[in-house]
Short mmCIF file of C-alpha atoms and ligand atoms in Angstrom, two decimals:
data_model
loop_
_atom_site.label_atom_id
_atom_site.label_comp_id
_atom_site.label_asym_id
_atom_site.label_seq_id
_atom_site.Cartn_x
_atom_site.Cartn_y
_atom_site.Cartn_z
CA MET C 201 31.18 -179.33 -145.30
CA ARG C 202 34.87 -178.50 -145.55
CA ASN C 203 36.05 -175.81 -143.14
CA ASN C 204 35.26 -172.30 -144.35
CA PHE C 205 33.87 -173.56 -147.65
CA VAL C 206 30.66 -171.61 -147.06
CA SER C 207 32.57 -168.34 -146.69
CA ARG C 208 33.64 -168.57 -150.34
CA PHE C 209 30.08 -167.53 -151.31
CA PRO C 210 28.45 -164.12 -150.87
CA ASP C 211 26.25 -164.11 -147.70
CA GLY C 212 27.84 -167.46 -146.87
CA THR C 213 26.62 -168.30 -143.40
CA SER C 214 25.75 -171.70 -142.01
CA ARG C 215 22.13 -170.57 -141.74
CA ASN C 216 22.00 -169.62 -145.42
CA TRP C 217 23.76 -172.84 -146.33
CA ARG C 218 20.76 -174.79 -145.03
CA ASP C 219 18.33 -172.73 -147.13
CA TRP C 220 17.60 -174.43 -150.48
CA ARG C 221 16.67 -171.16 -152.13
CA TRP C 222 20.01 -169.64 -151.12
CA GLN C 223 21.71 -172.72 -152.56
CA LEU C 224 19.89 -172.24 -155.87
CA ARG C 225 20.68 -168.53 -156.00
CA HIS C 226 24.37 -169.31 -155.50
CA ARG C 227 24.75 -172.11 -158.01
CA VAL C 228 28.05 -171.96 -159.82
CA THR C 229 27.48 -171.41 -163.52
CA SER C 230 30.78 -170.07 -164.90
CA LEU C 231 34.24 -171.58 -165.18
CA SER C 232 35.87 -168.56 -163.54
CA ALA C 233 33.56 -168.84 -160.52
CA LEU C 234 34.23 -172.58 -160.38
CA ALA C 235 38.01 -172.03 -160.38
CA GLY C 236 37.67 -169.38 -157.66
CA ILE C 237 35.62 -171.60 -155.39
CA LEU C 238 37.62 -174.77 -155.90
CA GLU C 239 40.79 -172.63 -155.57
CA ARG C 240 42.42 -174.37 -158.50
CA PRO C 241 42.49 -173.80 -162.26
CA VAL C 242 39.79 -175.53 -164.25
CA GLY C 243 39.81 -176.01 -168.02
CA ASP C 244 38.81 -173.07 -170.14
CA GLY C 245 39.17 -172.09 -173.76
CA ALA C 246 36.94 -171.61 -176.76
CA GLU C 247 35.96 -175.27 -177.04
CA LEU C 248 34.70 -175.47 -173.46
CA ARG C 249 32.85 -172.18 -173.77
CA ARG C 250 31.18 -173.45 -176.95
CA LEU C 251 30.22 -176.61 -175.10
CA MET C 252 28.70 -174.59 -172.28
CA SER C 253 26.62 -172.58 -174.70
CA LEU C 254 25.17 -175.93 -175.78
CA TYR C 255 25.06 -177.66 -172.40
CA PRO C 256 25.25 -175.12 -169.56
CA MET C 257 26.73 -175.79 -166.15
CA ALA C 258 25.01 -175.29 -162.80
CA ILE C 259 26.29 -176.78 -159.54
CA THR C 260 24.87 -176.16 -156.08
CA PRO C 261 27.35 -174.97 -153.43
CA TYR C 262 26.41 -178.09 -151.43
CA TYR C 263 27.36 -180.49 -154.24
CA LEU C 264 30.55 -178.52 -154.93
CA SER C 265 31.55 -178.85 -151.29
CA LEU C 266 31.70 -182.65 -151.76
CA ILE C 267 34.27 -182.44 -154.56
CA LYS C 268 37.93 -183.04 -153.74
CA PRO C 269 39.60 -180.06 -155.45
CA ASP C 270 43.01 -181.72 -155.76
CA ASP C 271 41.63 -184.72 -157.68
CA ASP C 272 40.99 -183.95 -161.35
CA GLN C 273 39.24 -187.33 -161.70
CA ASP C 274 36.99 -186.75 -158.71
CA PRO C 275 33.86 -188.85 -159.42
CA LEU C 276 31.50 -186.06 -158.36
CA ALA C 277 33.33 -183.45 -160.44
CA LEU C 278 33.09 -185.78 -163.45
CA GLN C 279 29.32 -185.75 -163.02
CA CYS C 280 28.87 -181.97 -162.96
CA VAL C 281 31.88 -180.17 -164.51
CA PRO C 282 31.70 -179.75 -168.31
CA ASP C 283 34.09 -181.86 -170.35
CA THR C 284 34.97 -181.30 -174.02
CA ARG C 285 34.36 -185.01 -174.62
CA GLU C 286 30.66 -184.16 -174.44
CA VAL C 287 30.96 -182.77 -177.96
CA GLU C 288 33.96 -184.74 -179.19
CA CYS C 289 32.70 -188.27 -178.55
CA SER C 290 29.07 -188.29 -179.41
CA ALA C 291 28.20 -185.99 -182.29
CA ASP C 292 26.55 -188.85 -184.20
CA LEU C 293 24.30 -189.92 -181.30
CA ALA C 294 20.67 -188.96 -180.80
CA ASP C 295 19.52 -186.12 -178.55
CA ASP C 296 16.54 -188.21 -177.55
CA PRO C 297 17.71 -191.84 -177.41
CA LEU C 298 14.46 -193.16 -175.96
CA GLY C 299 12.30 -191.44 -178.55
CA GLU C 300 10.41 -189.65 -175.76
CA ASP C 301 9.56 -186.68 -177.93
CA ARG C 302 7.76 -189.01 -180.34
CA SER C 303 5.77 -190.57 -177.48
CA MET C 304 3.99 -187.45 -176.21
CA PRO C 305 0.21 -187.46 -176.66
CA VAL C 306 0.29 -183.87 -175.33
CA PRO C 307 3.43 -181.73 -174.96
CA ASN C 308 5.74 -182.83 -172.14
CA LEU C 309 3.72 -185.93 -171.24
CA VAL C 310 5.58 -189.10 -172.21
CA GLN C 311 3.55 -192.28 -172.61
CA ARG C 312 5.56 -195.39 -173.42
CA TYR C 313 3.26 -197.86 -171.66
CA PRO C 314 -0.55 -197.97 -171.65
CA ASP C 315 -0.91 -197.69 -167.87
CA ARG C 316 1.81 -195.11 -166.99
CA VAL C 317 2.76 -191.61 -168.02
CA LEU C 318 5.74 -189.44 -167.21
CA ALA C 319 5.02 -185.75 -166.79
CA ILE C 320 7.95 -183.45 -167.53
CA VAL C 321 6.86 -180.70 -165.15
CA THR C 322 9.95 -178.51 -165.50
CA HIS C 323 13.21 -178.43 -167.44
CA ARG C 324 15.18 -177.03 -164.47
CA CYS C 325 17.54 -179.02 -162.27
CA ALA C 326 19.48 -178.06 -159.14
CA THR C 327 22.74 -179.37 -160.59
CA TYR C 328 23.07 -180.36 -164.23
CA CYS C 329 24.41 -183.91 -164.51
CA ARG C 330 26.77 -184.24 -167.46
CA HIS C 331 25.46 -187.79 -168.07
CA CYS C 332 21.81 -186.70 -168.33
CA ASN C 333 19.87 -188.30 -171.18
CA ARG C 334 17.55 -185.28 -171.26
CA LYS C 335 20.23 -182.63 -171.65
CA ARG C 336 18.40 -181.59 -174.83
CA PHE C 337 15.99 -179.74 -172.53
CA TRP C 338 18.52 -177.67 -170.64
CA LYS C 339 18.47 -174.77 -173.02
CA THR C 340 14.84 -174.96 -174.04
CA SER C 341 12.84 -172.32 -172.32
CA GLN C 342 9.23 -173.34 -171.95
CA ALA C 343 7.01 -170.95 -173.81
CA SER C 344 3.79 -171.46 -171.85
CA SER C 345 3.27 -171.25 -168.09
CA TRP C 346 3.66 -174.47 -166.12
CA LYS C 347 -0.03 -174.30 -165.21
CA SER C 348 -1.24 -174.31 -168.81
CA ARG C 349 1.16 -177.16 -169.67
CA LEU C 350 -0.02 -179.15 -166.68
CA THR C 351 -3.67 -178.46 -167.38
CA ALA C 352 -3.34 -180.14 -170.80
CA MET C 353 -1.58 -183.13 -169.22
CA VAL C 354 -4.17 -183.50 -166.48
CA ARG C 355 -6.96 -183.34 -169.07
CA TYR C 356 -5.33 -186.10 -171.15
CA VAL C 357 -4.83 -188.35 -168.10
CA SER C 358 -8.39 -187.81 -166.90
CA GLU C 359 -9.68 -188.80 -170.37
CA THR C 360 -7.50 -191.95 -170.51
CA PRO C 361 -8.84 -194.47 -168.00
CA LYS C 362 -6.08 -197.02 -168.61
CA ILE C 363 -3.52 -194.76 -166.89
CA ARG C 364 -3.09 -195.80 -163.27
CA GLU C 365 0.31 -194.26 -162.46
CA VAL C 366 1.70 -190.76 -163.02
CA ILE C 367 5.40 -190.05 -162.62
CA LEU C 368 6.48 -186.44 -162.03
CA SER C 369 9.84 -185.93 -163.66
CA GLY C 370 11.82 -183.30 -165.51
CA GLY C 371 14.26 -181.70 -165.12
CA ASP C 372 13.70 -182.03 -161.41
CA PRO C 373 10.13 -181.63 -160.11
CA LEU C 374 11.43 -180.42 -156.75
CA MET C 375 12.67 -177.25 -158.44
CA LEU C 376 9.06 -176.11 -158.28
CA ASP C 377 7.96 -174.35 -155.12
CA ASP C 378 5.75 -176.16 -152.64
CA ALA C 379 2.49 -174.52 -153.76
CA SER C 380 3.04 -175.40 -157.44
CA LEU C 381 4.00 -178.95 -156.56
CA GLU C 382 0.93 -179.37 -154.43
CA TRP C 383 -1.27 -178.07 -157.26
CA ILE C 384 0.16 -180.74 -159.57
CA LEU C 385 -0.04 -183.59 -157.07
CA SER C 386 -3.58 -182.68 -156.15
CA ALA C 387 -4.69 -182.38 -159.81
CA PHE C 388 -3.41 -185.86 -160.69
CA ALA C 389 -4.47 -187.46 -157.40
CA SER C 390 -8.05 -186.27 -157.86
CA ILE C 391 -8.43 -188.32 -161.08
CA PRO C 392 -10.35 -191.43 -159.95
CA HIS C 393 -8.40 -193.98 -162.05
CA VAL C 394 -4.95 -192.66 -161.02
CA GLU C 395 -3.96 -195.04 -158.23
CA VAL C 396 -0.29 -194.18 -157.66
CA LEU C 397 1.94 -191.12 -157.97
CA ARG C 398 5.68 -191.17 -158.28
CA ILE C 399 8.33 -188.43 -158.06
CA GLY C 400 11.74 -188.76 -159.70
CA SER C 401 14.19 -186.30 -158.15
CA ARG C 402 17.93 -186.05 -157.63
CA VAL C 403 17.67 -183.38 -154.92
CA PRO C 404 18.49 -185.75 -152.02
CA ALA C 405 21.95 -186.11 -153.64
CA VAL C 406 22.56 -182.58 -154.91
CA LEU C 407 20.38 -180.29 -152.76
CA PRO C 408 19.20 -182.22 -149.69
CA MET C 409 18.07 -179.02 -147.93
CA ARG C 410 15.14 -178.92 -150.40
CA ILE C 411 13.54 -181.75 -148.40
CA THR C 412 11.90 -179.49 -145.82
CA GLY C 413 9.29 -180.30 -143.18
CA ASN C 414 6.67 -178.43 -145.19
CA LEU C 415 7.48 -180.31 -148.39
CA CYS C 416 7.18 -183.64 -146.56
CA ARG C 417 3.81 -182.63 -145.07
CA ILE C 418 2.59 -181.96 -148.62
CA LEU C 419 3.97 -185.21 -150.01
CA LYS C 420 2.40 -187.17 -147.19
CA ARG C 421 -1.07 -186.00 -148.27
CA TYR C 422 -0.71 -187.67 -151.68
CA ARG C 423 0.19 -191.22 -150.73
CA PRO C 424 0.48 -193.78 -152.22
CA LEU C 425 3.41 -191.80 -153.48
CA TRP C 426 6.77 -193.34 -154.38
CA PHE C 427 10.00 -191.39 -154.44
CA ASN C 428 12.82 -192.37 -156.78
CA THR C 429 16.15 -190.64 -156.43
CA GLN C 430 19.59 -190.95 -158.03
CA PHE C 431 22.78 -191.48 -156.06
CA ASN C 432 25.66 -192.59 -158.27
CA HIS C 433 28.66 -192.61 -155.96
CA PRO C 434 29.27 -193.31 -152.24
CA ALA C 435 30.70 -189.79 -151.74
CA GLU C 436 27.17 -188.49 -152.38
CA ILE C 437 25.91 -190.33 -149.32
CA THR C 438 26.39 -187.73 -146.59
CA PRO C 439 24.66 -187.03 -143.26
CA ASP C 440 22.63 -184.30 -145.05
CA ALA C 441 21.55 -186.75 -147.75
CA ALA C 442 20.65 -189.39 -145.15
CA ARG C 443 18.59 -186.82 -143.22
CA ALA C 444 16.73 -185.84 -146.40
CA CYS C 445 15.90 -189.47 -147.26
CA ASN C 446 14.87 -190.12 -143.68
CA ARG C 447 12.45 -187.18 -143.69
CA ILE C 448 10.74 -188.51 -146.82
CA GLN C 449 10.55 -191.98 -145.29
CA GLU C 450 9.11 -190.59 -142.05
CA ALA C 451 6.30 -189.13 -144.15
CA GLY C 452 5.46 -192.73 -145.08
CA ILE C 453 6.95 -192.55 -148.55
CA PRO C 454 9.30 -195.31 -149.74
CA VAL C 455 12.54 -194.08 -151.29
CA SER C 456 14.26 -196.08 -154.05
CA ASN C 457 17.41 -195.33 -156.01
CA GLN C 458 18.14 -195.46 -159.72
CA SER C 459 21.85 -195.17 -160.44
CA VAL C 460 23.42 -194.83 -163.85
CA LEU C 461 26.49 -196.92 -164.64
CA LEU C 462 29.14 -194.29 -165.41
CA GLN C 463 32.64 -194.95 -166.65
CA GLY C 464 35.22 -193.50 -164.24
CA VAL C 465 32.55 -192.74 -161.63
CA ASN C 466 31.03 -195.97 -160.37
CA ASP C 467 32.13 -198.75 -162.73
CA SER C 468 34.45 -200.36 -160.16
CA PRO C 469 33.20 -203.07 -157.79
CA ASP C 470 34.53 -201.15 -154.74
CA ALA C 471 32.75 -197.89 -155.59
CA MET C 472 29.52 -199.66 -156.44
CA GLN C 473 29.62 -201.88 -153.37
CA ASP C 474 30.12 -198.85 -151.10
CA LEU C 475 27.30 -197.05 -152.87
CA LEU C 476 24.88 -199.96 -152.50
CA ASN C 477 25.78 -200.57 -148.88
CA GLY C 478 25.46 -196.85 -148.15
CA LEU C 479 22.01 -196.79 -149.73
CA GLN C 480 20.96 -199.80 -147.72
CA LYS C 481 22.14 -198.07 -144.52
CA MET C 482 19.86 -195.13 -145.37
CA SER C 483 16.99 -197.62 -145.96
CA VAL C 484 16.94 -196.51 -149.60
CA ARG C 485 16.25 -199.44 -151.86
CA PRO C 486 18.74 -199.86 -154.73
CA TYR C 487 16.17 -200.35 -157.48
CA TYR C 488 17.77 -199.96 -160.91
CA LEU C 489 21.30 -199.67 -162.23
CA PHE C 490 20.79 -198.17 -165.69
CA HIS C 491 23.14 -198.95 -168.51
CA CYS C 492 24.14 -195.46 -169.68
CA GLU C 493 22.11 -194.59 -172.75
CA PRO C 494 23.57 -193.57 -176.10
CA ALA C 495 22.54 -189.92 -175.74
CA ARG C 496 24.43 -187.16 -177.48
CA GLY C 497 26.79 -185.54 -175.00
CA CYS C 498 27.13 -188.63 -172.79
CA ASN C 499 29.17 -191.15 -174.77
CA HIS C 500 32.33 -190.81 -172.69
CA PHE C 501 30.41 -192.14 -169.69
CA ARG C 502 29.31 -195.33 -171.42
CA THR C 503 30.79 -198.71 -170.58
CA ASP C 504 29.99 -201.77 -172.66
CA VAL C 505 27.37 -204.20 -171.41
CA ARG C 506 30.00 -206.85 -170.68
CA THR C 507 31.62 -204.50 -168.13
CA GLY C 508 28.24 -203.98 -166.50
CA LEU C 509 27.55 -207.71 -166.37
CA LYS C 510 30.96 -208.44 -164.84
CA LEU C 511 30.35 -205.74 -162.26
CA MET C 512 26.96 -207.24 -161.38
CA GLU C 513 28.55 -210.66 -161.05
CA LYS C 514 31.02 -209.27 -158.50
CA LEU C 515 28.25 -207.46 -156.65
CA HIS C 516 26.23 -210.67 -156.46
CA GLN C 517 29.18 -212.19 -154.60
CA ARG C 518 29.77 -209.20 -152.33
CA CYS C 519 26.40 -207.65 -151.46
CA SER C 520 23.30 -208.88 -149.73
CA GLY C 521 20.31 -209.42 -151.98
CA LEU C 522 18.55 -206.43 -150.41
CA ALA C 523 21.30 -204.15 -151.69
CA LEU C 524 21.32 -205.43 -155.28
CA PRO C 525 19.72 -203.30 -157.97
CA GLN C 526 18.44 -204.69 -161.23
CA TYR C 527 20.84 -203.88 -164.06
CA VAL C 528 18.72 -202.72 -166.98
CA ALA C 529 18.97 -201.14 -170.40
CA ASP C 530 16.16 -198.77 -171.25
CA LEU C 531 15.28 -199.30 -174.90
CA PRO C 532 13.42 -196.87 -177.13
CA GLY C 533 9.68 -196.99 -177.62
CA ARG C 534 7.53 -199.53 -175.86
CA GLU C 535 10.20 -202.15 -175.39
CA GLY C 536 11.16 -200.30 -172.23
CA LYS C 537 13.50 -201.59 -169.56
CA VAL C 538 15.22 -204.86 -170.36
CA PRO C 539 16.97 -206.66 -167.49
CA LEU C 540 20.59 -207.57 -168.15
CA TRP C 541 21.50 -210.67 -166.22
CA PRO C 542 25.05 -211.63 -165.33
CA LEU C 543 25.08 -215.16 -166.75
CA SER C 544 28.67 -215.73 -165.72
CA GLN C 545 30.30 -219.15 -165.74
CA PRO C 546 29.66 -219.84 -162.03
CA ILE C 547 26.04 -218.83 -162.45
CA LYS C 548 25.69 -220.95 -165.59
CA ASN C 549 27.24 -223.90 -163.73
CA ALA C 550 24.85 -223.43 -160.83
CA LEU C 551 21.88 -223.29 -163.19
CA ARG C 552 23.08 -226.36 -165.10
CA LYS C 553 22.86 -228.35 -161.88
CA HIS C 554 19.16 -227.52 -161.90
CA GLN C 555 18.54 -227.96 -165.58
CA ASP C 556 15.11 -229.41 -164.87
CA PHE C 557 14.10 -226.02 -163.42
CA PHE C 558 15.92 -223.82 -165.90
CA ASP C 559 15.55 -225.11 -169.43
CA ASN C 560 17.18 -223.16 -172.24
CA PHE C 561 18.69 -220.46 -170.09
CA GLU C 562 21.60 -220.04 -172.49
S1 SF4 R 708 18.77 -184.17 -162.15
FE1 SF4 R 708 17.99 -185.70 -163.60
S2 SF4 R 708 17.05 -184.50 -165.25
FE2 SF4 R 708 18.39 -183.11 -164.09
S3 SF4 R 708 20.34 -183.15 -165.12
FE3 SF4 R 708 20.45 -184.68 -163.51
S4 SF4 R 708 19.83 -186.61 -164.51
FE4 SF4 R 708 19.16 -184.90 -165.84
#
């Protein structure tokens, strides 16, 4: 944390700083508060205010403390500070590029494969990522209580024996308190044909203090449980983040990372190499690098696939295999995740030498 950064917040003490609930209570949600805390002007004006009424802003003090205030292209600021390009560049794109809303057998339960479901347990997030492909949910308040929503999901899963894996997602499932989370984990884990649970959460990157000893004791009770997180830039890999990942791992839960390829944030070989090596140092497996989806409000983050393939080619040369994620495009409906392979000239040449093993690779 930068010197005295904590004192810019009401009740800002180092003890409060480590309290995830304090962090949530002090999230920065207005442009004037953001300018005050960063101690520099930030954009304003009618257009930005209209944008924020569509896609609100919320940034934890912790994540803000990682931003370099004198860099208006700071890769972390780009991920959390509203940008008018969110409305300018993508008006013709879909709110729901993966067609998730059409794949819900019961509300908030997405089923795109016969054996897996994704439970949207909350719409809340600690920090709203401007590149989120579910930003359509940010303003939707959920009419029913989480327990009645979850009860319908649990009933559907228990009546569908093909489902062997349940993924808790959102929003961010770790926005729920420990007791609610345990209720959900226990309800799904008690279904005999559910073999594996998974949690998708960005809190290790944006609110690492949420990973408390008590939370880890709860998670440990529901193994086999897999934890997928999302670090997108090496500046997100901090001692606090490493401690959070380590706590989850010490509970016997493997941690993997799913980054999104974001123009201006991590689309350079240097940034991505540092990110992957940093993840490997935290024993977090780089699992997927997602091609940024064509979601409304995210178009300015999208690179073309060729850029992604060139990047992967460079990473193949620079990183150890253990640090290489699979570059994938998530396609709507049941087609799902499609691997995008960097069939560069050197790779093609190498494969040609072994044509007997690799027929028709082109
Ligand atoms: S934490 Fe996940 S769901 Fe929430 S805004 Fe970020 S990408 Fe979207």
